[in-house]
PDB file of C-alpha atoms in Angstrom:
ATOM      1  CA  MET A   1     -10.065   8.500  -7.009  1.00 98.00           C
ATOM      2  CA  GLN A   2      -6.908   6.555  -7.657  1.00 98.00           C
ATOM      3  CA  LEU A   3      -5.871   4.133  -4.923  1.00 99.00           C
ATOM      4  CA  ILE A   4      -2.398   2.579  -4.805  1.00 99.00           C
ATOM      5  CA  LEU A   5      -1.982  -0.357  -2.438  1.00 98.00           C
ATOM      6  CA  PHE A   6       1.694  -0.932  -1.605  1.00 99.00           C
ATOM      7  CA  ARG A   7       2.926  -3.903   0.412  1.00 98.00           C
ATOM      8  CA  HIS A   8       5.707  -3.193   2.921  1.00 98.00           C
ATOM      9  CA  GLY A   9       9.268  -4.106   1.974  1.00 98.00           C
ATOM     10  CA  LEU A  10      11.330  -7.101   3.024  1.00 96.00           C
ATOM     11  CA  ALA A  11      11.470  -7.270   6.831  1.00 94.00           C
ATOM     12  CA  TRP A  12      13.409  -9.382   9.303  1.00 87.00           C
ATOM     13  CA  GLU A  13      12.104 -12.947   9.461  1.00 82.00           C
ATOM     14  CA  ARG A  14       9.892 -13.673  12.464  1.00 79.00           C
ATOM     15  CA  GLU A  15      12.278 -16.418  13.607  1.00 78.00           C
ATOM     16  CA  GLU A  16      15.280 -14.062  13.514  1.00 82.00           C
ATOM     17  CA  TRP A  17      13.580 -11.118  15.225  1.00 78.00           C
ATOM     18  CA  LYS A  18      13.648 -11.296  19.014  1.00 83.00           C
ATOM     19  CA  GLY A  19      11.419  -8.285  19.663  1.00 83.00           C
ATOM     20  CA  ASN A  20       7.707  -7.624  19.433  1.00 82.00           C
ATOM     21  CA  GLU A  21       6.114  -8.584  16.084  1.00 80.00           C
ATOM     22  CA  ARG A  22       4.719  -5.055  15.674  1.00 85.00           C
ATOM     23  CA  ASP A  23       8.281  -3.694  15.865  1.00 91.00           C
ATOM     24  CA  ARG A  24       9.850  -5.968  13.224  1.00 93.00           C
ATOM     25  CA  PRO A  25      11.859  -3.624  10.922  1.00 96.00           C
ATOM     26  CA  LEU A  26      12.831  -3.674   7.275  1.00 97.00           C
ATOM     27  CA  THR A  27      16.135  -5.277   6.346  1.00 97.00           C
ATOM     28  CA  ASN A  28      18.794  -3.259   4.490  1.00 97.00           C
ATOM     29  CA  LYS A  29      17.762  -5.084   1.314  1.00 97.00           C
ATOM     30  CA  GLY A  30      14.139  -4.199   2.056  1.00 97.00           C
ATOM     31  CA  VAL A  31      15.014  -0.501   2.388  1.00 98.00           C
ATOM     32  CA  THR A  32      16.874  -0.537  -0.940  1.00 97.00           C
ATOM     33  CA  ARG A  33      14.064  -2.317  -2.785  1.00 97.00           C
ATOM     34  CA  VAL A  34      11.386   0.006  -1.409  1.00 98.00           C
ATOM     35  CA  ARG A  35      13.366   3.051  -2.575  1.00 97.00           C
ATOM     36  CA  GLN A  36      13.801   1.497  -6.025  1.00 97.00           C
ATOM     37  CA  ALA A  37      10.125   0.520  -6.258  1.00 98.00           C
ATOM     38  CA  GLY A  38       9.167   4.033  -5.176  1.00 98.00           C
ATOM     39  CA  LYS A  39      11.183   5.436  -8.073  1.00 97.00           C
ATOM     40  CA  GLY A  40       9.042   3.238 -10.314  1.00 98.00           C
ATOM     41  CA  LEU A  41       5.937   4.921  -8.893  1.00 98.00           C
ATOM     42  CA  LEU A  42       7.501   8.296  -9.678  1.00 97.00           C
ATOM     43  CA  ALA A  43       8.224   7.152 -13.238  1.00 97.00           C
ATOM     44  CA  MET A  44       4.485   6.446 -13.598  1.00 96.00           C
ATOM     45  CA  ASP A  45       3.824   9.999 -12.376  1.00 94.00           C
ATOM     46  CA  ALA A  46       2.266   8.884  -9.084  1.00 95.00           C
ATOM     47  CA  ARG A  47       1.945  11.945  -6.842  1.00 95.00           C
ATOM     48  CA  PRO A  48      -0.063  10.954  -3.756  1.00 98.00           C
ATOM     49  CA  THR A  49      -2.317  13.527  -2.150  1.00 98.00           C
ATOM     50  CA  HIS A  50      -2.856  11.202   0.832  1.00 98.00           C
ATOM     51  CA  LEU A  51      -0.511   8.640   2.413  1.00 98.00           C
ATOM     52  CA  PHE A  52      -1.847   6.098   4.908  1.00 99.00           C
ATOM     53  CA  SER A  53       0.169   3.377   6.621  1.00 99.00           C
ATOM     54  CA  SER A  54      -0.368   0.504   8.972  1.00 98.00           C
ATOM     55  CA  PRO A  55       1.108   1.431  12.356  1.00 98.00           C
ATOM     56  CA  LEU A  56       3.359  -1.665  12.329  1.00 98.00           C
ATOM     57  CA  ARG A  57       7.021  -0.675  12.060  1.00 97.00           C
ATOM     58  CA  ARG A  58       7.833  -2.383   8.740  1.00 97.00           C
ATOM     59  CA  ALA A  59       4.898  -0.673   7.019  1.00 98.00           C
ATOM     60  CA  GLN A  60       5.630   2.670   8.637  1.00 98.00           C
ATOM     61  CA  GLU A  61       9.298   2.482   7.551  1.00 98.00           C
ATOM     62  CA  THR A  62       8.138   1.671   4.013  1.00 98.00           C
ATOM     63  CA  ALA A  63       5.751   4.639   4.020  1.00 98.00           C
ATOM     64  CA  ASP A  64       8.482   6.954   5.360  1.00 98.00           C
ATOM     65  CA  LEU A  65      10.815   5.914   2.526  1.00 98.00           C
ATOM     66  CA  LEU A  66       8.113   6.474  -0.088  1.00 98.00           C
ATOM     67  CA  GLN A  67       7.038   9.800   1.418  1.00 98.00           C
ATOM     68  CA  ARG A  68      10.561  11.211   0.983  1.00 97.00           C
ATOM     69  CA  LEU A  69      10.399  10.614  -2.781  1.00 96.00           C
ATOM     70  CA  PHE A  70       7.284  12.668  -3.495  1.00 96.00           C
ATOM     71  CA  ARG A  71       6.973  16.408  -4.120  1.00 93.00           C
ATOM     72  CA  PRO A  72       4.863  17.825  -2.731  1.00 93.00           C
ATOM     73  CA  LYS A  73       5.342  15.527   0.233  1.00 94.00           C
ATOM     74  CA  PRO A  74       2.020  13.998   1.376  1.00 96.00           C
ATOM     75  CA  THR A  75       1.304  13.900   5.102  1.00 94.00           C
ATOM     76  CA  LEU A  76       1.767  10.405   6.513  1.00 97.00           C
ATOM     77  CA  GLN A  77      -1.184   9.214   8.586  1.00 98.00           C
ATOM     78  CA  LEU A  78      -1.038   5.992  10.581  1.00 98.00           C
ATOM     79  CA  CYS A  79      -4.206   4.014  10.070  1.00 97.00           C
ATOM     80  CA  GLU A  80      -5.493   1.176  12.262  1.00 96.00           C
ATOM     81  CA  ALA A  81      -7.646   0.011   9.316  1.00 97.00           C
ATOM     82  CA  LEU A  82      -4.425  -1.075   7.538  1.00 98.00           C
ATOM     83  CA  GLN A  83      -3.308  -3.455  10.299  1.00 96.00           C
ATOM     84  CA  PRO A  84      -3.120  -7.099   9.175  1.00 94.00           C
ATOM     85  CA  ALA A  85      -6.150  -8.212  11.225  1.00 92.00           C
ATOM     86  CA  ALA A  86      -8.434  -5.284  10.311  1.00 95.00           C
ATOM     87  CA  PRO A  87     -11.516  -6.059   8.199  1.00 94.00           C
ATOM     88  CA  PRO A  88     -10.935  -4.713   4.642  1.00 92.00           C
ATOM     89  CA  LYS A  89     -14.291  -2.879   4.724  1.00 94.00           C
ATOM     90  CA  GLU A  90     -12.970  -0.686   7.540  1.00 95.00           C
ATOM     91  CA  LEU A  91     -10.708   1.219   5.146  1.00 95.00           C
ATOM     92  CA  LEU A  92     -13.587   2.020   2.786  1.00 95.00           C
ATOM     93  CA  GLY A  93     -15.069   4.345   5.408  1.00 93.00           C
ATOM     94  CA  LEU A  94     -11.781   6.244   5.579  1.00 94.00           C
ATOM     95  CA  LEU A  95     -11.635   6.631   1.787  1.00 96.00           C
ATOM     96  CA  ARG A  96     -15.267   7.682   1.172  1.00 95.00           C
ATOM     97  CA  PRO A  97     -15.002  11.321   2.344  1.00 96.00           C
ATOM     98  CA  LEU A  98     -11.829  12.031   0.331  1.00 97.00           C
ATOM     99  CA  PRO A  99     -12.153  14.148  -2.842  1.00 96.00           C
ATOM    100  CA  ALA A 100     -12.728  12.252  -6.091  1.00 96.00           C
ATOM    101  CA  THR A 101      -9.493  13.767  -7.440  1.00 96.00           C
ATOM    102  CA  SER A 102      -7.391  12.164  -4.677  1.00 97.00           C
ATOM    103  CA  LEU A 103      -4.469   9.842  -5.290  1.00 98.00           C
ATOM    104  CA  VAL A 104      -4.297   7.739  -2.137  1.00 98.00           C
ATOM    105  CA  LEU A 105      -1.274   5.583  -1.309  1.00 99.00           C
ATOM    106  CA  CYS A 106      -1.899   2.912   1.343  1.00 99.00           C
ATOM    107  CA  VAL A 107       1.005   0.914   2.784  1.00 99.00           C
ATOM    108  CA  GLY A 108       0.154  -2.326   4.518  1.00 98.00           C
ATOM    109  CA  HIS A 109       0.379  -6.092   4.701  1.00 97.00           C
ATOM    110  CA  GLU A 110      -0.690  -9.320   3.036  1.00 96.00           C
ATOM    111  CA  PRO A 111      -3.205 -10.811   2.843  1.00 95.00           C
ATOM    112  CA  HIS A 112      -5.037  -7.667   4.016  1.00 95.00           C
ATOM    113  CA  LEU A 113      -4.186  -5.534   0.948  1.00 97.00           C
ATOM    114  CA  SER A 114      -5.184  -8.264  -1.523  1.00 96.00           C
ATOM    115  CA  ARG A 115      -8.455  -8.770   0.332  1.00 95.00           C
ATOM    116  CA  LEU A 116      -9.088  -5.034   0.096  1.00 96.00           C
ATOM    117  CA  ALA A 117      -8.292  -5.102  -3.640  1.00 97.00           C
ATOM    118  CA  GLY A 118     -10.666  -8.041  -4.131  1.00 96.00           C
ATOM    119  CA  LEU A 119     -13.406  -6.214  -2.241  1.00 96.00           C
ATOM    120  CA  LEU A 120     -13.037  -3.096  -4.390  1.00 97.00           C
ATOM    121  CA  LEU A 121     -12.638  -4.949  -7.699  1.00 96.00           C
ATOM    122  CA  PHE A 122     -15.048  -7.871  -7.322  1.00 95.00           C
ATOM    123  CA  GLY A 123     -17.225  -6.998  -4.344  1.00 94.00           C
ATOM    124  CA  ARG A 124     -15.715  -9.776  -2.195  1.00 91.00           C
ATOM    125  CA  SER A 125     -12.436 -10.069  -0.357  1.00 87.00           C
ATOM    126  CA  GLY A 126     -11.504 -13.675  -1.201  1.00 74.00           C
ATOM    127  CA  ALA A 127     -10.452 -13.224  -4.824  1.00 71.00           C
ATOM    128  CA  GLY A 128      -7.136 -15.140  -4.857  1.00 82.00           C
ATOM    129  CA  LEU A 129      -4.982 -12.040  -5.364  1.00 88.00           C
ATOM    130  CA  SER A 130      -1.537 -11.542  -3.810  1.00 93.00           C
ATOM    131  CA  LEU A 131       0.968  -8.679  -3.653  1.00 96.00           C
ATOM    132  CA  LYS A 132       4.686  -9.419  -3.360  1.00 96.00           C
ATOM    133  CA  LYS A 133       6.812  -7.463  -0.858  1.00 97.00           C
ATOM    134  CA  ALA A 134       7.351  -3.904  -2.146  1.00 98.00           C
ATOM    135  CA  GLY A 135       4.845  -4.669  -4.904  1.00 98.00           C
ATOM    136  CA  ALA A 136       1.820  -2.519  -5.595  1.00 98.00           C
ATOM    137  CA  CYS A 137      -1.426  -2.214  -7.474  1.00 98.00           C
ATOM    138  CA  SER A 138      -3.469   0.735  -8.668  1.00 98.00           C
ATOM    139  CA  ILE A 139      -7.256   0.786  -8.562  1.00 98.00           C
ATOM    140  CA  GLU A 140      -9.389   3.528 -10.102  1.00 98.00           C
ATOM    141  CA  ILE A 141     -12.600   4.226  -8.201  1.00 97.00           C
ATOM    142  CA  ASP A 142     -15.282   6.057 -10.134  1.00 91.00           C
ATOM    143  CA  GLY A 143     -17.919   7.533  -7.865  1.00 90.00           C
ATOM    144  CA  THR A 144     -18.665   6.331  -4.355  1.00 93.00           C
ATOM    145  CA  VAL A 145     -16.115   4.069  -2.668  1.00 96.00           C
ATOM    146  CA  ARG A 146     -17.958   0.774  -2.162  1.00 96.00           C
ATOM    147  CA  PRO A 147     -17.455  -2.964  -2.779  1.00 96.00           C
ATOM    148  CA  GLY A 148     -17.130  -3.623  -6.518  1.00 96.00           C
ATOM    149  CA  SER A 149     -16.611   0.065  -7.430  1.00 97.00           C
ATOM    150  CA  GLY A 150     -12.977  -0.265  -8.525  1.00 98.00           C
ATOM    151  CA  THR A 151     -11.258  -0.930 -11.832  1.00 98.00           C
ATOM    152  CA  LEU A 152      -7.758  -2.408 -11.916  1.00 98.00           C
ATOM    153  CA  VAL A 153      -5.261  -0.078 -13.617  1.00 98.00           C
ATOM    154  CA  TRP A 154      -2.082  -2.090 -12.935  1.00 98.00           C
ATOM    155  CA  TRP A 155      -0.645  -4.795 -10.643  1.00 97.00           C
ATOM    156  CA  LEU A 156       3.172  -4.852 -10.431  1.00 98.00           C
ATOM    157  CA  THR A 157       5.849  -6.742  -8.531  1.00 97.00           C
ATOM    158  CA  ALA A 158       8.751  -4.951  -6.861  1.00 96.00           C
ATOM    159  CA  ALA A 159      11.026  -6.052  -9.721  1.00 96.00           C
ATOM    160  CA  GLN A 160       8.666  -4.533 -12.295  1.00 97.00           C
ATOM    161  CA  LEU A 161       8.457  -1.272 -10.337  1.00 97.00           C
ATOM    162  CA  ARG A 162      12.259  -1.178 -10.015  1.00 96.00           C
ATOM    163  CA  ALA A 163      12.612  -1.672 -13.777  1.00 97.00           C
ATOM    164  CA  LEU A 164      10.399   1.377 -14.371  1.00 96.00           C
ATOM    165  CA  GLY A 165      12.452   3.583 -12.034  1.00 88.00           C
TER     166      GLY A 165
END
């Protein structure tokens, strides 16, 4: 299984947003950068079979933008296990039953995604990793999805993804 963890794009600052935190949207710049980063994923021949997103608006908007780029278009599923406060191990249970040939794209938040990457790569979630906004990493999982079962394929910033697209 190939797992791509993608951090949501640039959103309104908390101080500037007057609404509910869950509803904080992407900025225009964030939308543009997500589209450009998504084109970088396409250039690397990423064709997700599964697309999961945190239910928070900024992640969901990011996932919607990415979904539009792919053919065939993967079904977008909102996933509570990708919320910022969810334990990283929670997502492993969602991934385990998927076919080994799956390419899974998960859109979420920091530090949750980096903790998940650390758990898969090193068997522990506090590994000092960090994804930039609209940045992503790819982890290859050989066999059963469990802590320490992943191998890092790449870790790219939004600027690096944009340069590929």
